[in-house]
Amino acid sequence: MYFDAMEMEMDMHRSRMLIDGQSVHSLSGQTAIIRNPANQDPVGVVSVGDSRDAGLALEAAQRALPAWKESSPEMRGRLLHSGAENVLRRADEIARMLTLEVGKPLKDSRREVEAAARVLDYYAEEGRRVFGQWIQSEKGRSLVVREPIGVAVAITPWNYPVDLTSWKVGPALAAGCTMVVKPPSKAPLAATAFSLAVHEGGLPPGVLNVVHGPGSVVGAELVENPISRKISLTGETETGRWIMEHAATRIKRLSLELGGSAPFIVCPDADIESAALSCARRAFANAGQLCISVNRIYVAEEVADRFIPLLVRGAKALVVGDGQKPDVDMGPLFSQDQLERTKEHIADAVLKGAEILCGGRPPEGEEYELGYFFLPTVLDHVDHSMRVMQEETFGPVAPIMRVASIDEAISFANDSRYGLAAYIYTQDLLFGLRAAERLEAGSVCVNTVSPVDLHTPFGGWKESGLGRELSSSGIDEYLEVKHIRLGL
Ligand code: NAD
């Protein structure tokens, strides 16, 4: 039985898979219940697939490929625009699902869905700008063209499941690739509803498919099956490493957007108020479950006593609660694992000499008892022996280290296996630029904490990943270069 009587009775979202234009159950008939991290209420029931379903989705994408890659960029653009319109039409419903399954405040969910529609609109136009070259030489003429890679796979995480799906679906489809999406297994509802809305914008069957299930089964099949030619993952560094190893068998093209541990440097001449406000925003947005979260704060000794109280004030001002309530700034963490990791990192820091300036525990009260809530936490006097500075906490923790010089701050900032985003606050823009040149990260922000912009490339250095998303670089990831030589 697919959705059993108990599941049907509950007022829950039912999420099937999308294969070859059809909304289908998994072959095994297995289902899983999705729960609200704010209170454990069941909010959805989802078909759970296995490698057979993944295989069927890849075959459907393969069948749809020849016609899709032959279609004009204008037509693909029209269908992507129409998908974006559909997404916006259903934005309230998709945003509500997102809040129910991952816990983030409803206003943030709504922003995420709108951003995802903008990504589709952007690539609807960018697809027309896949140009080639005509090269003349002594013995011949050459045409250099860029062609879609083939069947592409998108594997996405739970923290921004809708937006990050659009980062892959938009450029892949615009480039002429067909795609299989595997949403995060514990939060597949909103990403599936988004993909359905895109499909119902008029895509031919098989161009966009969605399969649900565990990464180790469904994700693994999508990576290893010879049909897929391109894998785009956003997820943990360890998952990226696994995919890289297994995709190596057939030398598949990869885009890997992985973990981060972003440094935030406060220079002596910084606008301290603005730095503290921005720091609080970027450390605690989405309860710190963000790959570009501020993870390590290096503040110049001489301004630390001005900066720190302002950061603490910003942390304490945040309203923590169920994301469905309109005044809430920060929802629960996504899972028990996230909560445990956050607690462990704080305990490790305290044991090694850090001081908790605020937070450091779950909020008190009946409304918090069943959820994975945790207060925004500021730690002072941390050092690089602590896990908060070495690993990705993915929780609402802002650890501060006081530094004697900005040279010292930069060398600590670079002392990380990650290199996704870095932030520096200074009023001397030239100094900021020189510092940006020395920081090892895919995005460096001077006096802002917004590295993500539709028009600019986003991606990581070192163990934060490979390849770039967004901008014209995002579409390059789905194109192969072909040289056509004409002999004279
Ligand atoms: P995760 O790696 O556990 O899961 C991501 C996706 O990979 C899920 O869909 C999962 O089912 C799938 N997966 C897991 N094992 C797999 C396997 N063996 N083969 C194929 N697929 C597999 O990550 P998560 O916990 O969902 O997300 C949090 C992580 O994502 C954090 O590390 C965060 O930094 C990272 N992230 C990075 C970016 C970025 O742009 N760099 C953005 C958001 C999140």
CSV table of N, CA and C and ligand atoms in Angstrom, one decimal, residues 155-160 164 167 182-185 213-216 218-220 223 233-237 239 242-243 257-260 290-291 338 392 394 420 458 464 469, ligand 1:
chain,number,residue,atom,x,y,z
A,155,ILE,N,21.8,16.9,-6.6
A,155,ILE,CA,21.6,16.4,-5.3
A,155,ILE,C,21.7,17.5,-4.3
A,156,THR,N,20.6,17.7,-3.5
A,156,THR,CA,20.5,18.9,-2.7
A,156,THR,C,20.4,18.7,-1.2
A,157,PRO,N,20.7,19.7,-0.4
A,157,PRO,CA,20.7,19.5,1.1
A,157,PRO,C,19.4,20.1,1.6
A,158,TRP,N,19.2,20.0,2.9
A,158,TRP,CA,17.9,20.4,3.6
A,158,TRP,C,17.9,21.9,4.0
A,159,ASN,N,19.1,22.5,4.0
A,159,ASN,CA,19.0,23.9,4.6
A,159,ASN,C,18.4,24.9,3.7
A,160,TYR,N,18.6,24.8,2.4
A,160,TYR,CA,17.9,25.7,1.4
A,160,TYR,C,17.5,24.9,0.2
A,164,LEU,N,18.4,26.1,-3.7
A,164,LEU,CA,19.6,25.3,-4.2
A,164,LEU,C,19.2,24.4,-5.3
A,167,TRP,N,19.3,26.6,-8.4
A,167,TRP,CA,20.6,26.8,-8.9
A,167,TRP,C,21.1,25.8,-9.9
A,182,LYS,N,17.4,14.9,-6.8
A,182,LYS,CA,17.2,14.1,-5.6
A,182,LYS,C,17.2,15.1,-4.5
A,183,PRO,N,16.0,15.4,-3.9
A,183,PRO,CA,15.9,16.3,-2.8
A,183,PRO,C,16.4,15.6,-1.5
A,184,PRO,N,16.7,16.4,-0.5
A,184,PRO,CA,17.1,15.9,0.8
A,184,PRO,C,16.1,14.9,1.3
A,185,SER,N,16.5,13.7,1.8
A,185,SER,CA,15.5,12.7,2.2
A,185,SER,C,14.6,13.2,3.4
A,213,GLY,N,14.6,9.5,-1.7
A,213,GLY,CA,15.2,8.3,-1.0
A,213,GLY,C,16.5,8.6,-0.4
A,214,PRO,N,17.1,7.7,0.3
A,214,PRO,CA,18.3,7.9,1.0
A,214,PRO,C,19.5,8.2,0.0
A,215,GLY,N,20.3,9.1,0.4
A,215,GLY,CA,21.5,9.4,-0.4
A,215,GLY,C,22.3,8.2,-0.7
A,216,SER,N,22.5,7.4,0.3
A,216,SER,CA,23.4,6.2,0.2
A,216,SER,C,22.8,5.2,-0.8
A,218,VAL,N,19.6,6.0,-3.3
A,218,VAL,CA,19.1,6.7,-4.5
A,218,VAL,C,20.2,7.6,-5.1
A,219,GLY,N,20.9,8.4,-4.2
A,219,GLY,CA,21.9,9.3,-4.6
A,219,GLY,C,23.1,8.5,-5.2
A,220,ALA,N,23.4,7.4,-4.6
A,220,ALA,CA,24.6,6.6,-5.1
A,220,ALA,C,24.3,6.0,-6.5
A,223,VAL,N,24.7,8.7,-9.1
A,223,VAL,CA,26.1,9.0,-9.3
A,223,VAL,C,26.7,7.9,-10.2
A,233,LEU,N,26.3,18.5,-6.7
A,233,LEU,CA,25.9,18.2,-5.3
A,233,LEU,C,26.0,19.5,-4.5
A,234,THR,N,25.1,19.8,-3.7
A,234,THR,CA,25.3,20.7,-2.6
A,234,THR,C,25.1,19.9,-1.3
A,235,GLY,N,26.2,19.9,-0.5
A,235,GLY,CA,26.0,19.0,0.7
A,235,GLY,C,27.3,19.1,1.5
A,236,GLU,N,27.5,18.1,2.4
A,236,GLU,CA,28.7,18.1,3.2
A,236,GLU,C,29.9,17.7,2.4
A,237,THR,N,31.1,18.1,3.0
A,237,THR,CA,32.3,17.8,2.3
A,237,THR,C,32.5,16.3,2.2
A,239,THR,N,30.3,14.0,1.8
A,239,THR,CA,29.4,13.5,0.8
A,239,THR,C,30.1,13.8,-0.6
A,242,TRP,N,32.8,11.4,-1.3
A,242,TRP,CA,32.3,10.1,-1.7
A,242,TRP,C,31.9,10.1,-3.2
A,243,ILE,N,31.2,11.2,-3.5
A,243,ILE,CA,30.7,11.3,-4.9
A,243,ILE,C,31.9,11.4,-5.9
A,257,GLU,N,29.3,21.9,-4.2
A,257,GLU,CA,29.2,23.0,-3.3
A,257,GLU,C,29.1,22.4,-1.9
A,258,LEU,N,30.2,22.5,-1.1
A,258,LEU,CA,30.3,21.7,0.1
A,258,LEU,C,30.4,22.6,1.4
A,259,GLY,N,31.0,22.1,2.4
A,259,GLY,CA,30.9,22.8,3.7
A,259,GLY,C,31.7,24.1,3.7
A,260,GLY,N,31.5,24.9,4.8
A,260,GLY,CA,32.2,26.1,4.9
A,260,GLY,C,32.5,26.4,6.4
A,290,LEU,N,23.9,27.4,7.6
A,290,LEU,CA,24.1,28.1,6.3
A,290,LEU,C,25.6,27.9,6.0
A,291,CYS,N,25.9,27.5,4.7
A,291,CYS,CA,27.3,27.3,4.4
A,291,CYS,C,28.1,28.5,4.5
A,338,GLN,N,21.8,18.0,14.6
A,338,GLN,CA,22.3,19.4,14.6
A,338,GLN,C,22.4,19.9,16.0
A,392,GLU,N,32.7,22.5,11.0
A,392,GLU,CA,31.5,23.2,10.7
A,392,GLU,C,30.4,22.9,11.7
A,394,PHE,N,27.3,24.4,12.1
A,394,PHE,CA,26.0,24.4,11.5
A,394,PHE,C,24.9,24.6,12.6
A,420,LEU,N,35.0,28.8,1.6
A,420,LEU,CA,33.8,29.2,0.8
A,420,LEU,C,33.6,30.7,0.8
A,458,PHE,N,29.5,31.8,-7.6
A,458,PHE,CA,29.5,31.3,-6.2
A,458,PHE,C,30.1,29.9,-6.1
A,464,SER,N,35.9,23.2,0.3
A,464,SER,CA,34.5,23.7,0.1
A,464,SER,C,34.0,23.4,-1.2
A,469,GLU,N,28.5,28.1,-9.2
A,469,GLU,CA,27.0,28.2,-9.5
A,469,GLU,C,26.7,29.7,-9.7
B,1,NAD,P1,24.5,15.9,3.1
B,1,NAD,O1,25.8,15.8,2.5
B,1,NAD,O2,24.2,15.0,4.3
B,1,NAD,O3,23.3,15.6,2.1
B,1,NAD,C1,23.2,16.4,0.9
B,1,NAD,C2,22.5,15.5,-0.2
B,1,NAD,O4,23.4,14.4,-0.5
B,1,NAD,C3,21.2,14.9,0.4
B,1,NAD,O5,20.2,14.9,-0.7
B,1,NAD,C4,21.7,13.4,0.7
B,1,NAD,O6,20.6,12.5,0.6
B,1,NAD,C5,22.7,13.2,-0.5
B,1,NAD,N1,23.7,12.2,-0.2
B,1,NAD,C6,24.2,11.7,1.0
B,1,NAD,N2,25.0,10.7,0.8
B,1,NAD,C7,25.1,10.5,-0.6
B,1,NAD,C8,25.8,9.6,-1.4
B,1,NAD,N3,26.6,8.7,-0.9
B,1,NAD,N4,25.6,9.6,-2.7
B,1,NAD,C9,24.8,10.6,-3.3
B,1,NAD,N5,24.1,11.4,-2.5
B,1,NAD,C10,24.2,11.4,-1.2
B,1,NAD,O7,24.3,17.4,3.5
B,1,NAD,P2,23.1,18.1,4.4
B,1,NAD,O8,23.3,17.7,5.8
B,1,NAD,O9,21.8,17.8,3.7
B,1,NAD,O10,23.4,19.7,4.2
B,1,NAD,C11,24.3,20.4,5.0
B,1,NAD,C12,25.6,20.5,4.3
B,1,NAD,O11,25.5,21.2,3.1
B,1,NAD,C13,26.6,21.4,5.1
B,1,NAD,O12,27.9,20.8,5.1
B,1,NAD,C14,26.6,22.7,4.4
B,1,NAD,O13,27.8,23.5,4.5
B,1,NAD,C15,26.5,22.2,3.0
B,1,NAD,N6,26.0,23.3,2.1
B,1,NAD,C16,26.8,23.8,1.2
B,1,NAD,C17,26.4,24.9,0.4
B,1,NAD,C18,27.4,25.5,-0.6
B,1,NAD,O14,26.9,26.2,-1.4
B,1,NAD,N7,28.6,25.3,-0.5
B,1,NAD,C19,25.1,25.4,0.5
B,1,NAD,C20,24.3,24.8,1.4
B,1,NAD,C21,24.7,23.7,2.2
